[in-house]
XYZ file of C-alpha atoms in Angstrom:
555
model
C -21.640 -37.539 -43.736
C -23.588 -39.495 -46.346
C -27.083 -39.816 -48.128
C -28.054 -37.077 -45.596
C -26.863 -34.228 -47.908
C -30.137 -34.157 -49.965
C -31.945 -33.629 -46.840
C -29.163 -31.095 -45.808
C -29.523 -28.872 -49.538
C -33.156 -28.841 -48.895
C -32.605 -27.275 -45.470
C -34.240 -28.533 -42.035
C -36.078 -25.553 -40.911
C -35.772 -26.072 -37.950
C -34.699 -23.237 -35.194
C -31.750 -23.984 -33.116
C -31.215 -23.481 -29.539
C -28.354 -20.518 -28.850
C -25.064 -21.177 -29.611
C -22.047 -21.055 -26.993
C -23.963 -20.688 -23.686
C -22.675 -24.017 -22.050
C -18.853 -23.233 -22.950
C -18.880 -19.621 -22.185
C -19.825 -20.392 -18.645
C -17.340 -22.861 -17.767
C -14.221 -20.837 -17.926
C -13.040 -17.339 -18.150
C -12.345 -16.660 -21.962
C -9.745 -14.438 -24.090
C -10.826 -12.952 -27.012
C -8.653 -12.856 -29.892
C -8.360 -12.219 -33.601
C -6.902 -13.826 -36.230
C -5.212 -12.072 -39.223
C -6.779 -12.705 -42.291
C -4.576 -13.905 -45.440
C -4.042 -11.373 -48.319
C -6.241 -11.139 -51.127
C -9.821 -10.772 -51.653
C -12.500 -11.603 -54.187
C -16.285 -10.948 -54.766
C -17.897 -13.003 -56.635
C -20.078 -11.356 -59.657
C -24.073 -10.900 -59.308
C -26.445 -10.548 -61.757
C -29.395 -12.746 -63.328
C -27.131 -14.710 -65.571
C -24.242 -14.957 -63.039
C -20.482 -16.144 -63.316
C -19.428 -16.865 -59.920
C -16.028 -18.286 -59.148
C -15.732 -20.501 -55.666
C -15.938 -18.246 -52.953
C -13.861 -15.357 -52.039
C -10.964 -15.566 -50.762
C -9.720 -16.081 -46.829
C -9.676 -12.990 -46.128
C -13.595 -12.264 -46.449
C -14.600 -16.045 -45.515
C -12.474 -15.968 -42.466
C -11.365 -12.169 -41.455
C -14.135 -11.165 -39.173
C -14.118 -13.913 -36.982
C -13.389 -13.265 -33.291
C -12.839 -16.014 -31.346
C -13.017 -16.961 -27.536
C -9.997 -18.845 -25.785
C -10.858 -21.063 -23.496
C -7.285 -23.440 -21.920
C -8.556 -26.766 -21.059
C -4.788 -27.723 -19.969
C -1.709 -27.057 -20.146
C -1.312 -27.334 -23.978
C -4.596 -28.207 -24.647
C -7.173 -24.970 -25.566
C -10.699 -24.842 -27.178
C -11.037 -21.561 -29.770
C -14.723 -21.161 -29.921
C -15.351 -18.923 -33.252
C -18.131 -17.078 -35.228
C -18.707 -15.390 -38.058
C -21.519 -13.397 -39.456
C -21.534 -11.708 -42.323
C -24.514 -9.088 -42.531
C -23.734 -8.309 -46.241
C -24.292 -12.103 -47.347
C -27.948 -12.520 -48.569
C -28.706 -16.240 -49.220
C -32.713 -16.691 -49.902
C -34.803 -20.195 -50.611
C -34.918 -20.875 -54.202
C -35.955 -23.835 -56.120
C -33.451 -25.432 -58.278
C -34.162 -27.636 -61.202
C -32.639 -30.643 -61.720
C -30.657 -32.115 -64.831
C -31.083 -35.708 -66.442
C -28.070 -37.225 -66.063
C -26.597 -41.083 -66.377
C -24.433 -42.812 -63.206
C -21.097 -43.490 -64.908
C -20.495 -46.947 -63.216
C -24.309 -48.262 -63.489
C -25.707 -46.360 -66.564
C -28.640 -46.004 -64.447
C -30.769 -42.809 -65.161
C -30.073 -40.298 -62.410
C -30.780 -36.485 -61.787
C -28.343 -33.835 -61.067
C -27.920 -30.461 -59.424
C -26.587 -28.737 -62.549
C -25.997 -29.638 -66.577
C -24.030 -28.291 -69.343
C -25.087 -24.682 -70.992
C -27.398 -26.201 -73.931
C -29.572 -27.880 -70.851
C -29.765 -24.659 -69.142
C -30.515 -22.972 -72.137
C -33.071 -25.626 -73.092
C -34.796 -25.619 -69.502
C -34.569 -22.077 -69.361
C -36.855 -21.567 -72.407
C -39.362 -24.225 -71.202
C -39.827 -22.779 -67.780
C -40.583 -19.163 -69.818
C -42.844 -21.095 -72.018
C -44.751 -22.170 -68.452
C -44.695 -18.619 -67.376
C -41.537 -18.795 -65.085
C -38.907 -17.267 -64.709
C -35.520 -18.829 -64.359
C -32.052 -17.826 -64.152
C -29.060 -19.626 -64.572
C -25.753 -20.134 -62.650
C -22.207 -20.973 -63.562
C -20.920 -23.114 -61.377
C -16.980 -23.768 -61.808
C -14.440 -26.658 -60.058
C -13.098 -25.564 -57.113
C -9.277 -25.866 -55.540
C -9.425 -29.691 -56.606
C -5.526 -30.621 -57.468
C -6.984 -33.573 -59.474
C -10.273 -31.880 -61.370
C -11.022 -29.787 -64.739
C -10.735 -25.555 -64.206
C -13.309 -23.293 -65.467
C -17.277 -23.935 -66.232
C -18.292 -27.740 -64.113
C -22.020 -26.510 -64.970
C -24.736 -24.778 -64.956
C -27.741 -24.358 -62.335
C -31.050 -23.606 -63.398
C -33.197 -21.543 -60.658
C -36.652 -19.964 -59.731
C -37.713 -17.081 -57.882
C -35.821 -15.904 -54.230
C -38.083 -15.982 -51.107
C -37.477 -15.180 -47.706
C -38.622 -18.708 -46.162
C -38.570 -22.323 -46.747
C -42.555 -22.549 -46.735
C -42.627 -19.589 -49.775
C -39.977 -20.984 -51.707
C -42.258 -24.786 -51.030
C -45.565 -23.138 -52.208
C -43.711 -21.547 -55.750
C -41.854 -25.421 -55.981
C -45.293 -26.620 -56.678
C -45.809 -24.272 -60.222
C -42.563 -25.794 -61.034
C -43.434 -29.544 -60.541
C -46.556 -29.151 -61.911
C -44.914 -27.938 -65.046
C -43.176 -31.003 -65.597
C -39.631 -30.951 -63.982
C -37.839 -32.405 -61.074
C -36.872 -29.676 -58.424
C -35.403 -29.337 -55.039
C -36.028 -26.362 -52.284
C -32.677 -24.984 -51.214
C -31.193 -22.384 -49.431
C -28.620 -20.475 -51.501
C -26.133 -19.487 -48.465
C -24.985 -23.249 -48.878
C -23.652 -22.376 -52.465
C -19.429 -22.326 -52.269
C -19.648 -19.718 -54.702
C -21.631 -17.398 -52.390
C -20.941 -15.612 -49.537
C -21.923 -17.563 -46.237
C -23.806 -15.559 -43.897
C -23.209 -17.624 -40.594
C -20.608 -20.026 -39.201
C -20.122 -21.489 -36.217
C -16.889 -23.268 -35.670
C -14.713 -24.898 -32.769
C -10.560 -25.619 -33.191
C -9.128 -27.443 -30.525
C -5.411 -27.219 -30.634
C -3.388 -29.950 -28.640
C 0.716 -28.983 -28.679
C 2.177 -32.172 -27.734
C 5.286 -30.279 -26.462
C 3.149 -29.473 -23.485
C 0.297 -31.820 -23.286
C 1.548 -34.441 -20.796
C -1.740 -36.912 -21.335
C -2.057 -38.921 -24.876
C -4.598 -38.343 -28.280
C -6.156 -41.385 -29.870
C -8.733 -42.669 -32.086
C -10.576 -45.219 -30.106
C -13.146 -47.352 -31.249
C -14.214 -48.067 -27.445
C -13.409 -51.386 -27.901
C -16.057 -52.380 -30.394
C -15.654 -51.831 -33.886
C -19.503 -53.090 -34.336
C -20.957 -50.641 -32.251
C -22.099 -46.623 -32.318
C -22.233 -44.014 -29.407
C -22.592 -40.729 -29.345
C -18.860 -38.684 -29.509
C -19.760 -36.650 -26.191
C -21.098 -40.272 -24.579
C -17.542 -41.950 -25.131
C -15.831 -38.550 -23.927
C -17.717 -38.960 -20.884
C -16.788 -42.026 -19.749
C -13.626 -41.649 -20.842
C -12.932 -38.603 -18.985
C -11.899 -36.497 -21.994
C -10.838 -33.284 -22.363
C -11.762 -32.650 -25.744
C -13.467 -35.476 -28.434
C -14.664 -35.469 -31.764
C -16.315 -38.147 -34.265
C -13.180 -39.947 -36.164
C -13.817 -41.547 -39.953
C -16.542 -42.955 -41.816
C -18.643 -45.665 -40.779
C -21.074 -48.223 -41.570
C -24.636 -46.060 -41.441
C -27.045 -49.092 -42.783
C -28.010 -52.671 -42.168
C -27.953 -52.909 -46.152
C -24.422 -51.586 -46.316
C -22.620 -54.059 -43.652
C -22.752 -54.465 -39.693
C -23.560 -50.738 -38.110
C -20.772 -48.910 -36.517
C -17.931 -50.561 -38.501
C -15.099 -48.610 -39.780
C -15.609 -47.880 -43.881
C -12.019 -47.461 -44.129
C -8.416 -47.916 -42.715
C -8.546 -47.963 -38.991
C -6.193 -49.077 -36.188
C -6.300 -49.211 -32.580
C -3.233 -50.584 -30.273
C -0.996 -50.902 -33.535
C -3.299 -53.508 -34.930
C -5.439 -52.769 -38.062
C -9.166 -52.825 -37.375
C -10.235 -52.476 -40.847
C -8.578 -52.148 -43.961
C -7.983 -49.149 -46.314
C -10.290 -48.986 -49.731
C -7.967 -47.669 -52.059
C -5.061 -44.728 -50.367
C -6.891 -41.973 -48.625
C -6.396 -39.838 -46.090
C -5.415 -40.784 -42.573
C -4.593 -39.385 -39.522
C -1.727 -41.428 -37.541
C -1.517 -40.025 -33.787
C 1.931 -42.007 -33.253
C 3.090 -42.366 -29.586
C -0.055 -41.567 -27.944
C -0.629 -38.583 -30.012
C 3.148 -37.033 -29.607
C 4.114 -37.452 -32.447
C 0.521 -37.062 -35.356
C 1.169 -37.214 -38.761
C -1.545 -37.013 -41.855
C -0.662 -39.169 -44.736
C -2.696 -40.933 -47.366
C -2.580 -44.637 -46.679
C -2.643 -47.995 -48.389
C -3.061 -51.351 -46.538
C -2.019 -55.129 -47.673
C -3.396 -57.724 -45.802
C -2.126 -61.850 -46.428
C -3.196 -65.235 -45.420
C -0.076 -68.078 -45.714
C -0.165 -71.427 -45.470
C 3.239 -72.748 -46.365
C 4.215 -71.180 -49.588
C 0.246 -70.511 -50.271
C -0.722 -67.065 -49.940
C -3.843 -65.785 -50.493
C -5.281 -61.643 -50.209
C -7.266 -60.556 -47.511
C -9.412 -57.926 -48.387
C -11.262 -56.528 -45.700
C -10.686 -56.672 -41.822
C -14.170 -56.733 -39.536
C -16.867 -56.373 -42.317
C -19.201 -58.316 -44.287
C -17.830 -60.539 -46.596
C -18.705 -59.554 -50.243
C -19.866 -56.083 -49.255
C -16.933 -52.961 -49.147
C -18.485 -49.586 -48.617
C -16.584 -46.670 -50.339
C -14.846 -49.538 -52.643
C -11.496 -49.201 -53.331
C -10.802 -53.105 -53.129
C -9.451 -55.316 -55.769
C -11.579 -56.823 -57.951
C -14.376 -54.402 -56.650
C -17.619 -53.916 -58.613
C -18.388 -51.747 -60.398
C -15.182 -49.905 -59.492
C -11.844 -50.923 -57.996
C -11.303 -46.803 -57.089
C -12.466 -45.030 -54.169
C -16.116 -44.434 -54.480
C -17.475 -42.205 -51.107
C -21.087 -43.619 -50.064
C -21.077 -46.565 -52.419
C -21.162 -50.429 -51.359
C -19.273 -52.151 -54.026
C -19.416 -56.153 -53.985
C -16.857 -58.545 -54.303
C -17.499 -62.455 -55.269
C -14.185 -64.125 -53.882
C -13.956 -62.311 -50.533
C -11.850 -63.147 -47.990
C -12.229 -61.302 -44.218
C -10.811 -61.599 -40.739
C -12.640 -60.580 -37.629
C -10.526 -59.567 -34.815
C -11.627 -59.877 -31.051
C -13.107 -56.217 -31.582
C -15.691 -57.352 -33.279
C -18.063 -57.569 -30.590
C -21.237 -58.873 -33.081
C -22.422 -61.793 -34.306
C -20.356 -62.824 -36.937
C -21.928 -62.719 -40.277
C -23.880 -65.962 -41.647
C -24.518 -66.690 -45.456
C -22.638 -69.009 -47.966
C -18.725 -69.507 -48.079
C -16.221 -71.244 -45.192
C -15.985 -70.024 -42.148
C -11.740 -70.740 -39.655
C -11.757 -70.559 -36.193
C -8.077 -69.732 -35.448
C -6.338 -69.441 -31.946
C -3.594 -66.320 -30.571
C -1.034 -68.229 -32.654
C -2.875 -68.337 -35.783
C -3.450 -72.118 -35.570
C -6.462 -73.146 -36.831
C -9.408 -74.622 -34.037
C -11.980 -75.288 -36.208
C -13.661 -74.929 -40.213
C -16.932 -75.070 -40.973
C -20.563 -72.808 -41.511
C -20.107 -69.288 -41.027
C -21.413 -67.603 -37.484
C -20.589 -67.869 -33.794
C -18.562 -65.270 -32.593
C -14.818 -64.292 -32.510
C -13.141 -65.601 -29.385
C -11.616 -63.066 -26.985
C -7.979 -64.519 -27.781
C -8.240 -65.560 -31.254
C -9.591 -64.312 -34.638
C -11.909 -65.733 -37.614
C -11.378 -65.792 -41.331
C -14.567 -66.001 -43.591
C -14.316 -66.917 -47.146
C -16.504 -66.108 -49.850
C -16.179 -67.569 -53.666
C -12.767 -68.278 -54.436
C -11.085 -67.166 -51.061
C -13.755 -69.986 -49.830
C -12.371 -72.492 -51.992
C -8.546 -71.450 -50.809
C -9.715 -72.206 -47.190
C -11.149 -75.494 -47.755
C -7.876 -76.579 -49.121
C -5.602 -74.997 -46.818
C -7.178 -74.954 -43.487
C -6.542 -77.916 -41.495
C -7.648 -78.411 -37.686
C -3.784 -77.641 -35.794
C -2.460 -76.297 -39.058
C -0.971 -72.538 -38.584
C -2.212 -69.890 -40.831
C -0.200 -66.826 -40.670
C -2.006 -63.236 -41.510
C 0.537 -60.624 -41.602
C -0.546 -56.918 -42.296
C 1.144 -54.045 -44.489
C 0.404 -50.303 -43.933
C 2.261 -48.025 -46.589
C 1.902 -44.060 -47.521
C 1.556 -43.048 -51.088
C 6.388 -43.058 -51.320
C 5.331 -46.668 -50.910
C 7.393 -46.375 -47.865
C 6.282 -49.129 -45.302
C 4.260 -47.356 -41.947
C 5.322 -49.636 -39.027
C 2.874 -48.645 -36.139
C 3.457 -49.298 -32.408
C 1.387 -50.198 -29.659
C 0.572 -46.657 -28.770
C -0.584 -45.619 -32.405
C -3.622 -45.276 -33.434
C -5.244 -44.319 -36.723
C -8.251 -43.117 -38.341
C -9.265 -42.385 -41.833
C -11.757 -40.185 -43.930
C -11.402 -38.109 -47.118
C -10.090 -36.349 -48.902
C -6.668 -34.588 -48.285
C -6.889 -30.739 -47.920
C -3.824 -29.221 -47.296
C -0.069 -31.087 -48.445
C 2.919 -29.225 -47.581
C 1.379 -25.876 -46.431
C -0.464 -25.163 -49.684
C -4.417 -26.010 -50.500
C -4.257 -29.494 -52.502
C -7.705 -31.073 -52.155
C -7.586 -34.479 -54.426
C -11.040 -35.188 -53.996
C -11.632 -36.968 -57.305
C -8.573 -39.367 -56.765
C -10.014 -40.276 -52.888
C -13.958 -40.074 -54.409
C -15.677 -37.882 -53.006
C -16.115 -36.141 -56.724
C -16.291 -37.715 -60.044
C -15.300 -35.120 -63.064
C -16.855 -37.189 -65.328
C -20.567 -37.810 -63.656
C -22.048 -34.469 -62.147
C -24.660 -36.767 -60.428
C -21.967 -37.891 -57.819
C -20.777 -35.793 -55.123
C -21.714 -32.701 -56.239
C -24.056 -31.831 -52.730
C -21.100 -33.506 -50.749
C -18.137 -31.661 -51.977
C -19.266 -28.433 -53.264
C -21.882 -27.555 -51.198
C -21.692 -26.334 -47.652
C -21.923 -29.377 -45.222
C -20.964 -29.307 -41.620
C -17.004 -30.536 -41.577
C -14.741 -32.367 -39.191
C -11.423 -31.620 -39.759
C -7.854 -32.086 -38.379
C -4.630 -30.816 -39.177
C -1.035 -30.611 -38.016
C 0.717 -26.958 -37.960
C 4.103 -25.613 -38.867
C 4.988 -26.087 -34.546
C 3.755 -29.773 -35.064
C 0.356 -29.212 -33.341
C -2.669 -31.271 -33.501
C -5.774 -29.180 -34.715
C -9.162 -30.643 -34.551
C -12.086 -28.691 -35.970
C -15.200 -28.785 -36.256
C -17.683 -25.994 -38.367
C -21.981 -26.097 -37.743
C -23.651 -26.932 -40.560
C -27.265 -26.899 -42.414
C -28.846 -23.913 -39.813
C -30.290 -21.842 -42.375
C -29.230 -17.923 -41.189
C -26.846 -19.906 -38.608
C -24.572 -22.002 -39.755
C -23.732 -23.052 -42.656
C -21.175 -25.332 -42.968
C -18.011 -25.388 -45.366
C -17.551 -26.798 -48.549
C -14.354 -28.557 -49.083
C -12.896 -25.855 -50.548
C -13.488 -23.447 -47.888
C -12.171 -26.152 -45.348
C -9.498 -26.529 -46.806
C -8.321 -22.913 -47.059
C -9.798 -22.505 -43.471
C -7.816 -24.702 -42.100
C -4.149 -23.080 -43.835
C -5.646 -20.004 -42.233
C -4.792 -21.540 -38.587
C -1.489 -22.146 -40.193
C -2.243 -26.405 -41.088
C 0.633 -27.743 -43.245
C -1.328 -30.710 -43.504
C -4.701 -31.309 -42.770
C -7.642 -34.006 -43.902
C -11.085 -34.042 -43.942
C -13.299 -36.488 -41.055
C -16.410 -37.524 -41.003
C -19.376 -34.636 -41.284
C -23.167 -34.136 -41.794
C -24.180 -35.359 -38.669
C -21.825 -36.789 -37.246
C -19.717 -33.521 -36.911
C -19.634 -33.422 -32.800
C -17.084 -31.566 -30.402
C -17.089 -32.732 -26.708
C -15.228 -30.443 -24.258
C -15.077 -32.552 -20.624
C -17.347 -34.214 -21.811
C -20.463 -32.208 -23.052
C -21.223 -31.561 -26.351
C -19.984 -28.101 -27.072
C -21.491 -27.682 -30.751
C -25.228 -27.680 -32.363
C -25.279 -30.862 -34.271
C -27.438 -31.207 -37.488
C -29.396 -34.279 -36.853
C -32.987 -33.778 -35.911
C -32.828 -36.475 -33.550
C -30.000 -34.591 -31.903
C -26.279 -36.261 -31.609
C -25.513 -38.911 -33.926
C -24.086 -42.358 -32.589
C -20.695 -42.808 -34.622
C -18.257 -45.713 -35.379
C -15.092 -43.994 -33.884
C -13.751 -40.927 -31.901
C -10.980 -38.773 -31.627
C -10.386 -38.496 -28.071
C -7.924 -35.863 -25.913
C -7.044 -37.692 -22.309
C -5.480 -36.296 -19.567
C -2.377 -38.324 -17.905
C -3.536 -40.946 -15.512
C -2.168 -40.536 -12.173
C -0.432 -43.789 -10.978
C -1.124 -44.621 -7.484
């Protein structure tokens, strides 16, 4: 999920096909019910509203009944949705607030400003014959944010359809401000009036096959999550971390965070975030927020390595030394970094990036074949180190044709407590944490996905409902993987973090993350596509994938 949430607040329109059909008709189904968590809350109503986040559980999540369906022993597919007929989200226009980017000081625009902006806007948009009203908008559950007032949202008019609330957006323009058309049921702080959500649960106690993030053996590539579920012969897939979206950003497809495949790193962490570990062939999952170290030795010369199969200079979502402008986590920002140092690992199944710096050819062992121009590709039993700035400089001076250079790797939680992975491990990483140690603790501002201090960042992705990818581990050491529809107007609406969060300690998560979303939120069940994804085109091609295999018969 990334620059695709403007679209998304704006809404797409569009009508979508029914929901369920396909999965309803492969198997015979159980309904059941879960109980809702104590405690309720309605938020307040009124012209000049104070609305908290939304209610609690037991109204977001009560009234769902859900359909059963056992894909194996130990593997089942709960196919959920809720609809609330008292919710009553319209199409509103929403003006925006001046605002500054904290890192650039570039002059931005944001969904919501303090009270004497609102008060201020307010008052012109009378003066122009309009008439506003204004919204308090507070933090959510964020363990690492300000309580109370975030902001405030200045709105006009409530219309039943996307075309009315258009035509009215035009008075607003013309009267001098910047706007955008939205549709209200993707407010946290309102009720939701659709949601259409899928929780695989895998109990490795019974499952006999393995769960693993696979990459399909190309970290430079994207397919479609139902596509590599196919082929694979899966019993249930969904889309794994965040990825490389753009050209401008880095090589397509490429992991933009920690990832590892066969015990091996395939790229490298950007800053400590959260990651799902599915140890021993899924057995034995784990969620943890990871941190990765990655050196280069020659002798007693050691230099950093800061990225694993991406562009040198270039680290989308930062979170690398010596980072600009930040060394912190920063979700859906490239950062750049002048002395750059990267290794390429067989995965990479591209062309190896070309530009300025020093490019080593090294061999299985590490020793090194050749130096020289950067390009080519990595050979199938060897690697490639590219240097940029000063980490250029260290390889001209240490790399010698039939000199070893030895790269050793460092994967540790946030005890500092070294993670040693095996060759049946596998992990994939997104953002932020949801639930620690059975309770809601959502430190989106420490992995950045939220900045407290600059309302123009991450406001749309955090706070607003988006559809969500989520996985989790329960008190009986099951693997949940979820996934919740998202930006179907009257549908499905997605889930803010928030609401994911406490969603997923309603199935009973102890710990649980948040994946990739937007569009790239997919469930495959044997391999078809089991939810309504939110991409136009249709399924969005992804970097990595969460698959569920059954046990291989040996011959």
């Amino acid at each position: 999920m990334s620059h695709e949430v403007e679209q998304a607040r704006r809404g797409s329109g569009r009508m979508k096909r029914p929901l369920w059909g396909g999965l309803a008709c492969a198997a015979a189904l159980t309904l059941v019910t879960l109980a809702p968590p104590a405690g309720a809350s309605t938020p307040a109503t009124g012209s000049d509203r104070s609305a908290s986040p939304a209610s609690s559980a037991s109204s977001e999540f009560g009234g769902i009944s859900w359909s059963t369906r056992r894909v194996a022993p130990g593997v089942e597919v709960r196919t959920g949705a809720l609809r609330d007929s008292a919710a009553a989200p319209v199409w509103s226009v929403t003006v925006q607030a001046p605002a500054v980017n904290r890192l650039t000081g570039a002059a931005t625009w944001a969904p919501l400003g303090d009270r004497a902006w609102a008060d201020a806007t307010a008052s012109r948009l009378r003066a122009a014959g309009l008439e506003p009203r204004l919204e308090r908008v507070t933090w959510d559950e964020y363990a690492d944010t300000p309580h109370g007032t975030m902001g405030w949202q200045v709105r006009v008019g409530r219309y039943a359809t996307q075309s009315e609330a258009a035509a009215a957006n035009t008075a607003v323009v013309a009267a001098g401000f910047r706007t955008a058309v939205e549709w209200t049921g993707y407010d946290g702080r309102q009720r939701a009036d659709g949601e259409s959500i899928h929780v695989a649960v895998v109990d490795p106690a019974r499952f006999t096959g393995t769960v693993g993030a696979t990459d399909d053996g190309n970290v430079a590539d994207r397919e479609n999550t139902s596509a590599v579920a196919a082929r694979l012969g899966s019993l249930v897939g969904v889309n794994g971390g965040f990825f490389i979206t753009s050209d401008a950003d880095g090589v397509q497809g490429t992991p933009a965070g920690l990832s590892a495949e066969h015990g091996r790193l395939q790229s490298m962490a950007v800053g400590s975030r959260a990651a799902l570990i599915l140890g021993d062939g899924g057995r034995r999952p784990r969620i943890a927020d990871l941190s990765t170290t990655v050196t280069v030795r020659d002798g007693s010369a050691v230099y950093g390595v800061q990225g694993i199969n991406r562009v040198p200079g270039k680290v989308r979502n930062c979170g690398r030394p010596g980072a600009v402008p930040t060394v912190e986590p920063r979700h859906d920002t490239t950062c750049t970094l002048a002395d750059d140092l990267v290794e390429f690992t067989p995965d990479f199944r591209a062309a190896l990036p070309v530009g300025a710096g020093v490019q080593v050819v090294l061999d299985r062992r590490g020793v090194v074949i050749s130096v020289g121009d950067r390009g080519g590709a990595v050979p199938d039993q060897g690697s490639v180190l590219q240097g940029v700035g000063g980490a250029a400089e260290w390889l001209t001076e240490h790399a010698r044709a039939g000199r070893r250079l030895a790269l050793s790797e460092v994967i540790r939680d946030s005890s500092h407590r070294e993670v040693r992975l095996g060759p049946d491990d596998t992990v994939v990483s997104a953002a932020p944490t949801l639930v620690e140690n059975g309770r809601v603790h959502i430190d989106a501002a420490t992995e950045g996905t939220l900045d407290p201090r600059d309302l123009s960042f991450g406001f749309a992705w955090s706070n607003v409902r988006q559809p969500r990818t989520l996985a989790g581990i329960d008190g009986r050491g099951r693997l949940l993987l979820v996934t919740v529809d998202g930006r179907q107007p009257g549908v499905s609406e997605g889930f803010t973090l928030a609401e994911a969060a406490r969603f997923m300690r309603s199935l009973g998560a102890v710990r649980a993350l948040n994946l990739d979303g937007g569009g790239s939120t997919a469930m495959a069940v044997d391999g078809k596509l089991v939810n309504v994804t939110s991409d136009a085109t249709g399924e969005r091609a992804v970097g990595d994938t969460i698959q569920v295999l059954p046990r291989r018969r040996t011959s």
